[in-house]
Coordinates of C-alpha atoms in Angstrom, one line a residue:
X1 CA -30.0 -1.1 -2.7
X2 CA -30.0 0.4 0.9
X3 CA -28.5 4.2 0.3
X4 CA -26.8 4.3 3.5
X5 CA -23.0 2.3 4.2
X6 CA -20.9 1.8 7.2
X7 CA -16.9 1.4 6.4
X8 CA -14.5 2.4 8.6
X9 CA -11.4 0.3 6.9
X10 CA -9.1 4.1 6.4
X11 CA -8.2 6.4 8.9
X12 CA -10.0 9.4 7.3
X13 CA -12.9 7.5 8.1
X14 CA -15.7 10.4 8.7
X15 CA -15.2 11.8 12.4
X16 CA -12.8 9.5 13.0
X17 CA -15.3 6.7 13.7
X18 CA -17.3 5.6 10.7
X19 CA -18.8 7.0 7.1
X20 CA -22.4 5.8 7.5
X21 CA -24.2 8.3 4.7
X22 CA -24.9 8.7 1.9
X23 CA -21.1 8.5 0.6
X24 CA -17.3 7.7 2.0
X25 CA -14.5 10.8 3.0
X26 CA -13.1 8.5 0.2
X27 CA -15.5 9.6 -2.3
X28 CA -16.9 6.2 -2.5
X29 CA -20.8 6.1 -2.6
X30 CA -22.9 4.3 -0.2
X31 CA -24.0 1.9 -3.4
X32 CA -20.4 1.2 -4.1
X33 CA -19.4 0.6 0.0
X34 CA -22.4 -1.9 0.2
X35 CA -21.6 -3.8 -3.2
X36 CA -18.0 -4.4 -2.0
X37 CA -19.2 -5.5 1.1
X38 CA -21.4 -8.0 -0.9
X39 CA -18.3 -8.6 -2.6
X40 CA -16.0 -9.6 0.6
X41 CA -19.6 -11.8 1.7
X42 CA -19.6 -13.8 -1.7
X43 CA -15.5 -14.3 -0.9
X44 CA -16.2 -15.8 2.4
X45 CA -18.9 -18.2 0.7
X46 CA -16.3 -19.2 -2.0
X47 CA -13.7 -20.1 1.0
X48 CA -16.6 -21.9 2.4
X49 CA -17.1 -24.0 -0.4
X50 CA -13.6 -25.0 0.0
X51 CA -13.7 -25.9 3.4
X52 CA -11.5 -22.8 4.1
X53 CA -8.5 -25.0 2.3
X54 CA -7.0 -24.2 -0.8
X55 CA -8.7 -23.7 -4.0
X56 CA -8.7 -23.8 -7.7
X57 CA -6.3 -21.6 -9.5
X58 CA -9.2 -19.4 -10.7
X59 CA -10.9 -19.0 -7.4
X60 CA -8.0 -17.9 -5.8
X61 CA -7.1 -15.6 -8.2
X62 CA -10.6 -14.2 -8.3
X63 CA -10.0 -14.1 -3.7
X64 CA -6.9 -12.1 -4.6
X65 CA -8.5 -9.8 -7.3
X66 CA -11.1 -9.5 -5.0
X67 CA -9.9 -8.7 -1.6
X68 CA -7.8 -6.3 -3.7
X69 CA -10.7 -4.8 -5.1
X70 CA -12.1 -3.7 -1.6
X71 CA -8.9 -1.7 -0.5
X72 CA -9.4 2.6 -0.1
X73 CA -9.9 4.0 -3.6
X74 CA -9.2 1.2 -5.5
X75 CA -12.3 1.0 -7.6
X76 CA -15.5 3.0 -7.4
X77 CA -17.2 1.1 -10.1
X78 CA -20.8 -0.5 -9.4
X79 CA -20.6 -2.4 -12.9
X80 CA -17.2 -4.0 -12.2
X81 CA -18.4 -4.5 -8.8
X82 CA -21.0 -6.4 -10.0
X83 CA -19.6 -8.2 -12.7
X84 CA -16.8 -9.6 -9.8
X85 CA -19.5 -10.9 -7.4
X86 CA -20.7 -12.4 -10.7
X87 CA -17.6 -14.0 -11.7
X88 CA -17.6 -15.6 -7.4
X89 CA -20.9 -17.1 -7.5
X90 CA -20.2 -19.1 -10.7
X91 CA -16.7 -20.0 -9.2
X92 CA -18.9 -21.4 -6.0
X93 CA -20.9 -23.0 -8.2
X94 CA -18.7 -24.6 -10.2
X95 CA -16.5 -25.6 -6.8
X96 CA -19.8 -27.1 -5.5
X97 CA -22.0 -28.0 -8.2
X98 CA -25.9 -27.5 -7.4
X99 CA -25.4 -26.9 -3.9
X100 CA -27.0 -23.5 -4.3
X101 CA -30.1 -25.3 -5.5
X102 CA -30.0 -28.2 -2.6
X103 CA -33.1 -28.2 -0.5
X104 CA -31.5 -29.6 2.7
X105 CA -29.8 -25.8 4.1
X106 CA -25.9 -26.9 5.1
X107 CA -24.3 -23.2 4.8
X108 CA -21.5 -25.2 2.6
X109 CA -21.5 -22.1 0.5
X110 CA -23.4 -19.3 1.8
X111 CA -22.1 -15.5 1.4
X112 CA -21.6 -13.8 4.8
X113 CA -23.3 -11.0 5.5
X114 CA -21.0 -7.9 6.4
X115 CA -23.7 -6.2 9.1
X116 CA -23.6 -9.2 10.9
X117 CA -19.5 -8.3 11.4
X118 CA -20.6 -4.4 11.9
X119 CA -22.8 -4.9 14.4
X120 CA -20.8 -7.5 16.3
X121 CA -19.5 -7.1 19.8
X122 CA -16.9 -4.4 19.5
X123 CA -14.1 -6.6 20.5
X124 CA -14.8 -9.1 18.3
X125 CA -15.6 -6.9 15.4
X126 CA -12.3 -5.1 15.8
X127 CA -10.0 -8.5 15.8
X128 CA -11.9 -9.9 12.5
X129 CA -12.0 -6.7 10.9
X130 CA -7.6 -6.4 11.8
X131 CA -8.2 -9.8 9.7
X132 CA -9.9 -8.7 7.0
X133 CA -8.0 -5.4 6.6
X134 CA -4.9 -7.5 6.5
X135 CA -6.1 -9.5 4.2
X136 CA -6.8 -6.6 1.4
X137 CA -3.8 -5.0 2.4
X138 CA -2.2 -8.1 1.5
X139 CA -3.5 -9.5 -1.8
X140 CA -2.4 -6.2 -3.3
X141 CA 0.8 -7.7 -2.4
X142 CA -0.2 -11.4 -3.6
X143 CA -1.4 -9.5 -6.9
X144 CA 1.2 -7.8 -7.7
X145 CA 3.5 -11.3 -7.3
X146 CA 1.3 -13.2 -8.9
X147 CA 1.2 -10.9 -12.3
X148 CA 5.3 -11.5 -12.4
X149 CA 4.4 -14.9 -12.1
X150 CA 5.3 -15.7 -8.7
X151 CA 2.8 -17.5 -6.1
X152 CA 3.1 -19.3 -2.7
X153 CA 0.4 -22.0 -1.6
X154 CA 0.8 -21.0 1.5
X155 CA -0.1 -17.9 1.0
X156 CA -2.6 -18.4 -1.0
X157 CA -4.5 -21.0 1.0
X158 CA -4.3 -18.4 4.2
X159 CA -6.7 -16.9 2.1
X160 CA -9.2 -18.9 2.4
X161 CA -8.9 -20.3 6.0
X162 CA -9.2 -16.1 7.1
X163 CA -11.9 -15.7 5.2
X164 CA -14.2 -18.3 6.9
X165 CA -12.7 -17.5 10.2
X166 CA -14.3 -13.9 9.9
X167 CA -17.2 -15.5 9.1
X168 CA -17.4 -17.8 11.9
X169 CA -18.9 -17.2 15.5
X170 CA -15.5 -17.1 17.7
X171 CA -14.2 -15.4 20.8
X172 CA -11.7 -13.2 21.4
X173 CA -9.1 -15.9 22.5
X174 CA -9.6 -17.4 19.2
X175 CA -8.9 -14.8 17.2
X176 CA -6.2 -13.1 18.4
X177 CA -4.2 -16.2 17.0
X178 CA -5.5 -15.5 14.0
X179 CA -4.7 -11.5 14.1
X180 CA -0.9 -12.4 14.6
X181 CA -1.0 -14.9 11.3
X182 CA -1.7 -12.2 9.2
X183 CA 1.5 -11.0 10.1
X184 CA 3.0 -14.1 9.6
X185 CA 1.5 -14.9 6.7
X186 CA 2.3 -11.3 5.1
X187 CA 5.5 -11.5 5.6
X188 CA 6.2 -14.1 3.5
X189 CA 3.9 -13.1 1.1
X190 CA 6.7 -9.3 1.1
X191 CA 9.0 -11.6 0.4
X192 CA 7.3 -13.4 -2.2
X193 CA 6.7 -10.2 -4.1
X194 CA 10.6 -9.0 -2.9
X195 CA 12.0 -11.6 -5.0
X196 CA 9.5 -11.8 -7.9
X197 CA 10.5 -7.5 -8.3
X198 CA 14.1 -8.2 -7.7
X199 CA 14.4 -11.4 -10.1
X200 CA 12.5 -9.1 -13.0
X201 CA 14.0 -5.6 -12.9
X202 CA 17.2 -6.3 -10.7
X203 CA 18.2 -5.3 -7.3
X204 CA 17.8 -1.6 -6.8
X205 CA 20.4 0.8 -6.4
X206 CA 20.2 4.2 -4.7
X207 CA 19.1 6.5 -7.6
X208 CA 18.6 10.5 -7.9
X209 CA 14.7 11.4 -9.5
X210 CA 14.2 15.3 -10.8
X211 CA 11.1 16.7 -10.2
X212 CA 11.1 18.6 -13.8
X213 CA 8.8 17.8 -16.6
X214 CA 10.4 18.3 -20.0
X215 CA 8.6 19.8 -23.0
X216 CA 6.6 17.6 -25.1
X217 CA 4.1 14.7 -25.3
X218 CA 4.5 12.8 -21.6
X219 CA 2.5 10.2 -19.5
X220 CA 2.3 10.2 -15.5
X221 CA 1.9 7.0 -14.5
X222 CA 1.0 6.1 -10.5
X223 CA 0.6 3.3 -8.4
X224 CA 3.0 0.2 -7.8
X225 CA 2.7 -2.2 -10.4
X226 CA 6.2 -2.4 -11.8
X227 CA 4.8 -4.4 -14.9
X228 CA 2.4 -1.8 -16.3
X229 CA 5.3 0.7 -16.2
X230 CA 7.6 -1.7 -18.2
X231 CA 5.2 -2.4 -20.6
X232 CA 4.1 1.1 -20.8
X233 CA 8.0 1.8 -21.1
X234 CA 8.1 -1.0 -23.8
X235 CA 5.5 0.7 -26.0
X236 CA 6.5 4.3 -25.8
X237 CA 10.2 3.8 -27.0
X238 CA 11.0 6.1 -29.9
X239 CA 7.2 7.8 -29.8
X240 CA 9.0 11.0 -28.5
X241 CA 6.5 10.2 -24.9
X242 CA 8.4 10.6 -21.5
X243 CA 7.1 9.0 -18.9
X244 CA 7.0 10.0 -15.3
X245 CA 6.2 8.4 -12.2
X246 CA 3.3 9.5 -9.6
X247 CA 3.0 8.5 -5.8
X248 CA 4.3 4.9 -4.9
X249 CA 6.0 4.0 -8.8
X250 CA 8.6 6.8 -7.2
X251 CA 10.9 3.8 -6.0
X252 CA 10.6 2.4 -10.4
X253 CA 13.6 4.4 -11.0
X254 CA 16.0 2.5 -9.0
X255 CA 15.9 -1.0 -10.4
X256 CA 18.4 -1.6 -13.4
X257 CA 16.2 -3.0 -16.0
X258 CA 13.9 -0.1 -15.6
X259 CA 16.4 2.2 -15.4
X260 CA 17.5 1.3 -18.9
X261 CA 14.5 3.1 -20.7
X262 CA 16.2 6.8 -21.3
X263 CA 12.6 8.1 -21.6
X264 CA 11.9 7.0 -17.5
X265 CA 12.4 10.7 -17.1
X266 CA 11.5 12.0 -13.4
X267 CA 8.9 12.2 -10.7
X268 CA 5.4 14.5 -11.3
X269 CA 3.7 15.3 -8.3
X270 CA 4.0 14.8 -4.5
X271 CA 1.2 13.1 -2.0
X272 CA -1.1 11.1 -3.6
X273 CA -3.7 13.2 -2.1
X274 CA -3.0 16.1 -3.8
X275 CA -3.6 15.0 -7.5
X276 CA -7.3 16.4 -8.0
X277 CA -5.3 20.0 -7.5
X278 CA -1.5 18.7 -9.6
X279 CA -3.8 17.0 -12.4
X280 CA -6.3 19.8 -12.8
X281 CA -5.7 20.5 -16.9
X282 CA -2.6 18.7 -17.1
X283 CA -1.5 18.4 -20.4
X284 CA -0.3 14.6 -20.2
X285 CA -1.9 11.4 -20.0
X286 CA -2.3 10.0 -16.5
X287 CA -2.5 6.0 -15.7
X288 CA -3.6 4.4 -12.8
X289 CA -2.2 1.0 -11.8
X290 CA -3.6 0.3 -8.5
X291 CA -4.9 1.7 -5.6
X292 CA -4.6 6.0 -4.7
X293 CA -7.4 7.6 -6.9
X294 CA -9.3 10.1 -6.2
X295 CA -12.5 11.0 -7.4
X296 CA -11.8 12.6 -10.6
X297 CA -12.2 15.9 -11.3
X298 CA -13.7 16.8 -15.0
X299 CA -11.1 19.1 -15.5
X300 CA -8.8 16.4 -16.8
X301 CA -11.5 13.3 -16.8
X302 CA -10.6 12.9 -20.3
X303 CA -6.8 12.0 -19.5
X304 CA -7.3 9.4 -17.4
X305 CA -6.8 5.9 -17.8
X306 CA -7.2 3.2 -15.1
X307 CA -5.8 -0.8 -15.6
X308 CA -5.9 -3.9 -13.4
X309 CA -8.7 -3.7 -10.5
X310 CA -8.4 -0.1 -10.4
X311 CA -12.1 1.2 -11.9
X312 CA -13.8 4.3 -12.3
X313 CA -17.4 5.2 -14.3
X314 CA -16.7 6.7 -17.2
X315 CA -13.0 6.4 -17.4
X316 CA -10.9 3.9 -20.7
X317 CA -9.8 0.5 -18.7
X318 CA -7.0 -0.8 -20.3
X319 CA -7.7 -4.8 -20.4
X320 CA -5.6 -7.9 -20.1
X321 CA -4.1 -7.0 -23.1
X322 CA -2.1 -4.2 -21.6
X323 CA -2.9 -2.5 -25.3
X324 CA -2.1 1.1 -23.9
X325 CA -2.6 2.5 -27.6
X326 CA -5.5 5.0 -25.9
X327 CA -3.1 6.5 -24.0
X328 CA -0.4 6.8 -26.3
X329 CA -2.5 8.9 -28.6
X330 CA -3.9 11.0 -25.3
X331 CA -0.4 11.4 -24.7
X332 CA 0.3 12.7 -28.1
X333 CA -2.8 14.8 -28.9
X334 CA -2.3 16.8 -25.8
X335 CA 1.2 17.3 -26.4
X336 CA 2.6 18.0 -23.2
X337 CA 4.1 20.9 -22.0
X338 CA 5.8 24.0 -24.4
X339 CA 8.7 24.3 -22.2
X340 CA 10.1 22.5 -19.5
X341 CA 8.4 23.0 -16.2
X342 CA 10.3 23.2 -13.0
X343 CA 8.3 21.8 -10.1
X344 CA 9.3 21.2 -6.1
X345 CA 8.5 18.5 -3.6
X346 CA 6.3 19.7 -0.2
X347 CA 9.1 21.7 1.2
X348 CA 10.7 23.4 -1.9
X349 CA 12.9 20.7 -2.6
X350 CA 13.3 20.3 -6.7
X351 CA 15.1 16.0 -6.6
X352 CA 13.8 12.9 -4.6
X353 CA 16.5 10.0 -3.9
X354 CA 15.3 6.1 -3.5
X355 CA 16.7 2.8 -4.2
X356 CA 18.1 2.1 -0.8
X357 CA 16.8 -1.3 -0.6
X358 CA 18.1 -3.9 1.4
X359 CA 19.9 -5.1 -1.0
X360 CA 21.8 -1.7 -1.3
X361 CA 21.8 -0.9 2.5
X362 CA 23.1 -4.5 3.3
X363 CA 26.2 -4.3 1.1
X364 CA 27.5 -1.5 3.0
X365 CA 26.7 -2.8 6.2
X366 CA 29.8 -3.2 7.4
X367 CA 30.4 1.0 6.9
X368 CA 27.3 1.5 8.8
X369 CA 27.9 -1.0 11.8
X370 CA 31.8 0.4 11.9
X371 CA 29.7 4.3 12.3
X372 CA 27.6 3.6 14.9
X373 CA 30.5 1.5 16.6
X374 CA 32.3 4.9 16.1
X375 CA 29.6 7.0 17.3
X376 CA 29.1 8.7 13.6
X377 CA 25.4 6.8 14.1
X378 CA 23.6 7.0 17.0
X379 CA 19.8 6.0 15.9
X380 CA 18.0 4.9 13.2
X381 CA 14.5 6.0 12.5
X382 CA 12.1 4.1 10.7
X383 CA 9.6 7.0 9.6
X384 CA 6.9 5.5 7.0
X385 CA 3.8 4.9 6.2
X386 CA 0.8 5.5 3.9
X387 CA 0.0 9.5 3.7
X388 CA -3.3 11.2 3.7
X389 CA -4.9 14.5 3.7
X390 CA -6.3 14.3 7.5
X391 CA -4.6 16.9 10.3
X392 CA -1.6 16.0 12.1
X393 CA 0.2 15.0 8.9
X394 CA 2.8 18.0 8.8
X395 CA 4.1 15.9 12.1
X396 CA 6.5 13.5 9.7
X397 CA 8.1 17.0 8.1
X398 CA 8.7 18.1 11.4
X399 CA 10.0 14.8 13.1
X400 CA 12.6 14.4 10.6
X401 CA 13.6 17.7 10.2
X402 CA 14.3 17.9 14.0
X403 CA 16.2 14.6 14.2
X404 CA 19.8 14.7 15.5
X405 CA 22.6 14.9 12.9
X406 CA 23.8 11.7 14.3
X407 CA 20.7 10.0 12.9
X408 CA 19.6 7.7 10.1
X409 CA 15.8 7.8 8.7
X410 CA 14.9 4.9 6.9
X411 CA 12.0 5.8 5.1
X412 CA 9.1 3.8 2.6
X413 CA 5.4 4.1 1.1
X414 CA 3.9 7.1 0.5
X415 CA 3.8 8.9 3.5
X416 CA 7.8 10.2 2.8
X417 CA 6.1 12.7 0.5
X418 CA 6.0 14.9 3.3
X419 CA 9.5 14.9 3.7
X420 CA 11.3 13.3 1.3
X421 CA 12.8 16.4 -0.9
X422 CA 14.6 17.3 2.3
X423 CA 18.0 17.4 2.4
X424 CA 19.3 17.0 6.1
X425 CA 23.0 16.4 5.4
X426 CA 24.8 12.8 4.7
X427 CA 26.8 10.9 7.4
X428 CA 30.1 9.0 6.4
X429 CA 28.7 8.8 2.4
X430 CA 25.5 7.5 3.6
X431 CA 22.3 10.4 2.4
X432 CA 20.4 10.8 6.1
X433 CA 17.2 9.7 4.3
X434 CA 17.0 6.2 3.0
X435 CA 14.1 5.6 0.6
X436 CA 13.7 1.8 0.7
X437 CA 10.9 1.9 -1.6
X438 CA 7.0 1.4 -1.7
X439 CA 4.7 -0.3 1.3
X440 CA 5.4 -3.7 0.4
X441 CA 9.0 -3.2 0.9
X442 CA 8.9 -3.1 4.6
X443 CA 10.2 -6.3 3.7
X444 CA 13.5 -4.2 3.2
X445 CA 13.3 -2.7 6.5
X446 CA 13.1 -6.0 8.2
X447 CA 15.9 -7.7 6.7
X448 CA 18.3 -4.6 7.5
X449 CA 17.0 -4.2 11.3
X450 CA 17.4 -8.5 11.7
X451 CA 21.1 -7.8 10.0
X452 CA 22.0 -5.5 12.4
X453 CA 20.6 -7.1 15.1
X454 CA 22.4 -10.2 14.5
X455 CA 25.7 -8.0 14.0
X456 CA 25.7 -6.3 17.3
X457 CA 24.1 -9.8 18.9
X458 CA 21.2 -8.2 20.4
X459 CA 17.4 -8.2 19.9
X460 CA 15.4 -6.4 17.1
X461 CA 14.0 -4.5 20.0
X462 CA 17.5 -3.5 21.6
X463 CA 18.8 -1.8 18.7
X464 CA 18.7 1.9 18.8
X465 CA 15.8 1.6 15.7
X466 CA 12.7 3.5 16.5
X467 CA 9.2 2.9 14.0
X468 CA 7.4 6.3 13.2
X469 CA 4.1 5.1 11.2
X470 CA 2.0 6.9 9.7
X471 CA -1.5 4.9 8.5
X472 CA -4.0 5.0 5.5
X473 CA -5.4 2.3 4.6
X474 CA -5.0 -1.4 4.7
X475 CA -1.8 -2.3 3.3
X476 CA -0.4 -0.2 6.6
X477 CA -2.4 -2.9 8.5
X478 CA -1.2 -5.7 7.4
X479 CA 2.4 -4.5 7.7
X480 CA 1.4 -3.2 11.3
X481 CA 0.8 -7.0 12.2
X482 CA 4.0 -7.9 10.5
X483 CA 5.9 -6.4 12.8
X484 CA 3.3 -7.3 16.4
X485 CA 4.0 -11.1 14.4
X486 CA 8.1 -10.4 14.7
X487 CA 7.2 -9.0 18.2
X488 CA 9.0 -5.9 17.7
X489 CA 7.7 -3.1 20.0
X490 CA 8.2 0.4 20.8
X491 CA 6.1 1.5 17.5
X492 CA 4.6 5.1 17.4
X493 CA 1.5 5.3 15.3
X494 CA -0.6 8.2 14.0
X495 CA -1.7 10.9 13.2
X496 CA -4.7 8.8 15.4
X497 CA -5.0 5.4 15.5
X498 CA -7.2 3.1 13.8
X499 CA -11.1 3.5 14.4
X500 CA -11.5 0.1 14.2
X501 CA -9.2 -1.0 17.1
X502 CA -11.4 -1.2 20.1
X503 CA -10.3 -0.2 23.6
X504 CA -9.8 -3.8 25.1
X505 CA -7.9 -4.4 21.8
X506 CA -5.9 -1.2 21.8
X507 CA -5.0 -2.2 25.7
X508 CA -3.8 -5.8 24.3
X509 CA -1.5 -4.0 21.8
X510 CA -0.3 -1.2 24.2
X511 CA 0.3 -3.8 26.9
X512 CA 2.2 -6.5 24.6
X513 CA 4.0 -4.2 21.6
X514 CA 4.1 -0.6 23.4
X515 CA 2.8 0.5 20.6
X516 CA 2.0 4.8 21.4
X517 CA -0.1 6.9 19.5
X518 CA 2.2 9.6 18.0
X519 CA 2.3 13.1 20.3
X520 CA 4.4 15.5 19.3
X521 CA 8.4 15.7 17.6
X522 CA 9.2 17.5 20.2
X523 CA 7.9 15.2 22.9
X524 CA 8.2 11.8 21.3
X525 CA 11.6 12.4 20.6
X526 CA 12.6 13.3 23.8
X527 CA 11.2 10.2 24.9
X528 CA 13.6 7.5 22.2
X529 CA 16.4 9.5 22.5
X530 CA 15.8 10.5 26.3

């Protein structure tokens, strides 16, 4: 196994370039970088197989599972690494029977090799890896859907044509196409997973989340799958366990059927980043859904439980069988907390608001056209993002706390951590800071800036909307080409932007989408609001 990797897929990629040593900022080793790059290879030669067209219902589950699989701290598992590519090369085989032993060489199902795309031309390198970022970034969506039940073809069988397309040998004019259909393609893939959330737990509604832990026996769960909470929810009832959210399951507490479980207490913890320090001997059991762990500490290595594609050595899986009995009885043995604790957000705050979905937001758009018709509204801010521990970061506090009173900030993912305990005032009823919910619900945002565009008869980019992103990881990628795919511009992007994105390729963007690296409040909102 070659003891050196190269990944540069998150921004806290090592120098702001690449993690080539011995292990990832992430945490990841160099084993573990290399296996999912064998991984994403084995992928490509199961799209291959298929002619880069649409596949059997297990093979594109296992594309999904995956692609998934391959996203910033998802899993750092060699074994279930392995046992993945595994699963791949018999779903190849069985999808081309005995072409692996043919003598006559036809490449109808050969794995890719990842160094070839690392040590590509940098242009062409940085358009198929905006692919293949989109890609992960995206099946997390497709996942998440597809465990509710809900699944698009179209999707689905994107899937496959991107995946030989990174593995072919094309030029710059040919991808770029391709770049843009990610961002096609993931938007209806939001929407997919929109409607599968919405049609399960109900539309959410705009919902106030303490910060205190009671006393007793509780369970922090994090991530975003909606149905690991509800069946965790299911099979704590009247165990005396209250269950609290961590990091991107904040925006749980807003849909109805969820909200119906009295024991969905509150909200434990603020940026994902910070757990190895807010988990350190915590007296609860902690469940991961999905992506957002961090190497974990052996201070409280005994307390935590991953499910899904989330994987860690060491650590209880919960299987298929969603049997969370382990940490049920975790739960119970350490017995929570003797009193009540009282705990703050970033900036002291001690409650976090969210449920302003589109769904919310729309139905009082006529109070929120009639205010900025009146003047009450003068700018909306789009301030989102996945957050991280890198430098710069504190920027998102100190944009929204210096935005005009007159101003919305519509706000989703993680990265309102930094600033969502704020409380900056209200504006005719409406809180100043909108929490439309986790990554995937961009979605949201897009429906309320086309409904307002189509109110006041203008263009998506004539509105007086600015986008503030912050970016982590891939799922900000894919949502990042959404919006170049809607061709809405004017998009500020930071702390730095990506070290993937070549020059030639960051001039196409800045030339086509404005899209400006973030500089300071100060400065950058001098320049929206002139």
């Amino acid at each position: 196994m070659n003891t050196k990797m190269f990944c540069f897929q998150c921004e806290q990629t090592a120098g702001c370039a690449s993690c080539t040593g011995g292990a990832g900022v992430c945490g990841k080793t160099a084993d573990t970088s290399n296996l999912q790059d064998d991984l994403t290879g084995a992928l490509i030669g199961l799209a291959r197989a298929y002619d880069g067209k649409l596949g059997s219902e297990k093979a594109t589950r296992l594309i999904i599972d995956g692609l998934f699989t391959t996203v910033t701290n998802v899993s750092f598992n060699d074994k279930t690494l392995n046992e993945l590519i595994a699963e791949v090369e018999a779903a190849k085989e069985a999808a081309v029977p005995g072409c692996s032993g043919c003598g006559s060489v036809c490449g109808r199902n050969d794995n890719y090799d990842l160094t070839k795309l690392w040590d590509d031309n940098e242009d062409i390198r940085s358009l198929k890896s905006l692919i293949l970022f989109g890609l992960r970034g995206m099946a997390a969506y497709a996942y998440h859907a597809m465990v509710l039940g809900y699944t698009d073809e179209e999707v689905n069988g994107f899937f496959y044509k991107a995946l030989c397309v990174i593995g072919e040998d094309l030029g710059m004019e040919d991808l770029l196409p391709v770049v843009l259909e990610v961002g096609e393609v993931n938007l209806k893939c939001m929407a997919l997973l929109d409607k599968a959330n919405t049609e399960t737990y109900g539309t959410p509604v705009p919902t106030t989340v303490p910060m205190k832990v009671e006393k007793g026996p509780f369970i922090v769960i994090s991530g975003h799958d909606l149905y690991d909470l509800k069946q965790l929810l299911e099979q704590t009832k009247g165990k005396g366990i209250n269950i609290y959210t961590h990091g991107e399951m904040l925006p749980a507490h807003g849909y109805p059927l969820l909200k119906e479980y009295e024991h969905l207490k509150g909200n434990f913890g603020t940026a994902w980043q910070n757990q190895q320090k807010e988990f350190d001997n915590l007296p609860g059991a902690i469940l991961f859904t999905t992506n957002c762990l961090m190497p974990v500490k052996s201070s409280y290595a005994d307390r935590v439980f991953t499910t899904e594609v989330v994987s860690y050595p060491e650590l209880v899986h919960i299987g298929e069988d969603k049997n969370f009995t382990p940490v049920i009885e975790k739960a119970l043995a350490l017995g929570g907390f003797a009193e009540d604790q009282e705990y703050t957000g970033i900036n002291g705050g001690t409650e976090l608001t969210t449920g302003f979905g589109h769904g919310t937001v729309l139905s009082v758009a006529d109070k929120v056209i009639d205010a900025v018709k009146a003047g009450a509204i003068k700018h909306f801010f789009l301030v989102g993002g996945c957050d991280g521990a890198k430098p710069g970061r504190n920027y998102y506090t100190d944009f929204v706390s210096q935005t005009p009173e007159d101003t919305i900030i519509l706000t989703l993912a993680c990265g309102k951590f930094r600033f969502n305990d704020l409380n900056i005032g209200e504006i005719g009823g409406l809180p100043r800071i909108m929490d439309m919910g986790q990554c995937n619900d961009a979605y949201s945002a897009i429906r309320v800036a086309v409904a307002l565009a189509e109110a006041f008869e203008c263009g998506v980019n004539d509105l007086p909307l600015s986008m503030v992103l912050s970016w982590y990881e891939q799922k900000a990628v894919c949502i990042l080409l959404t919006l170049l795919h809607l061709g809405i511009k004017n998009i500020y992007l930071g702390p730095s932007l990506p070290a993937f994105v070549s020059p030639n390729v960051l001039n196409f963007l800045v030339e086509n989408f404005n899209i400006s690296p973030i500089s300071t409040p100060e400065e950058d909102l001098k320049k929206i609001l002139g």
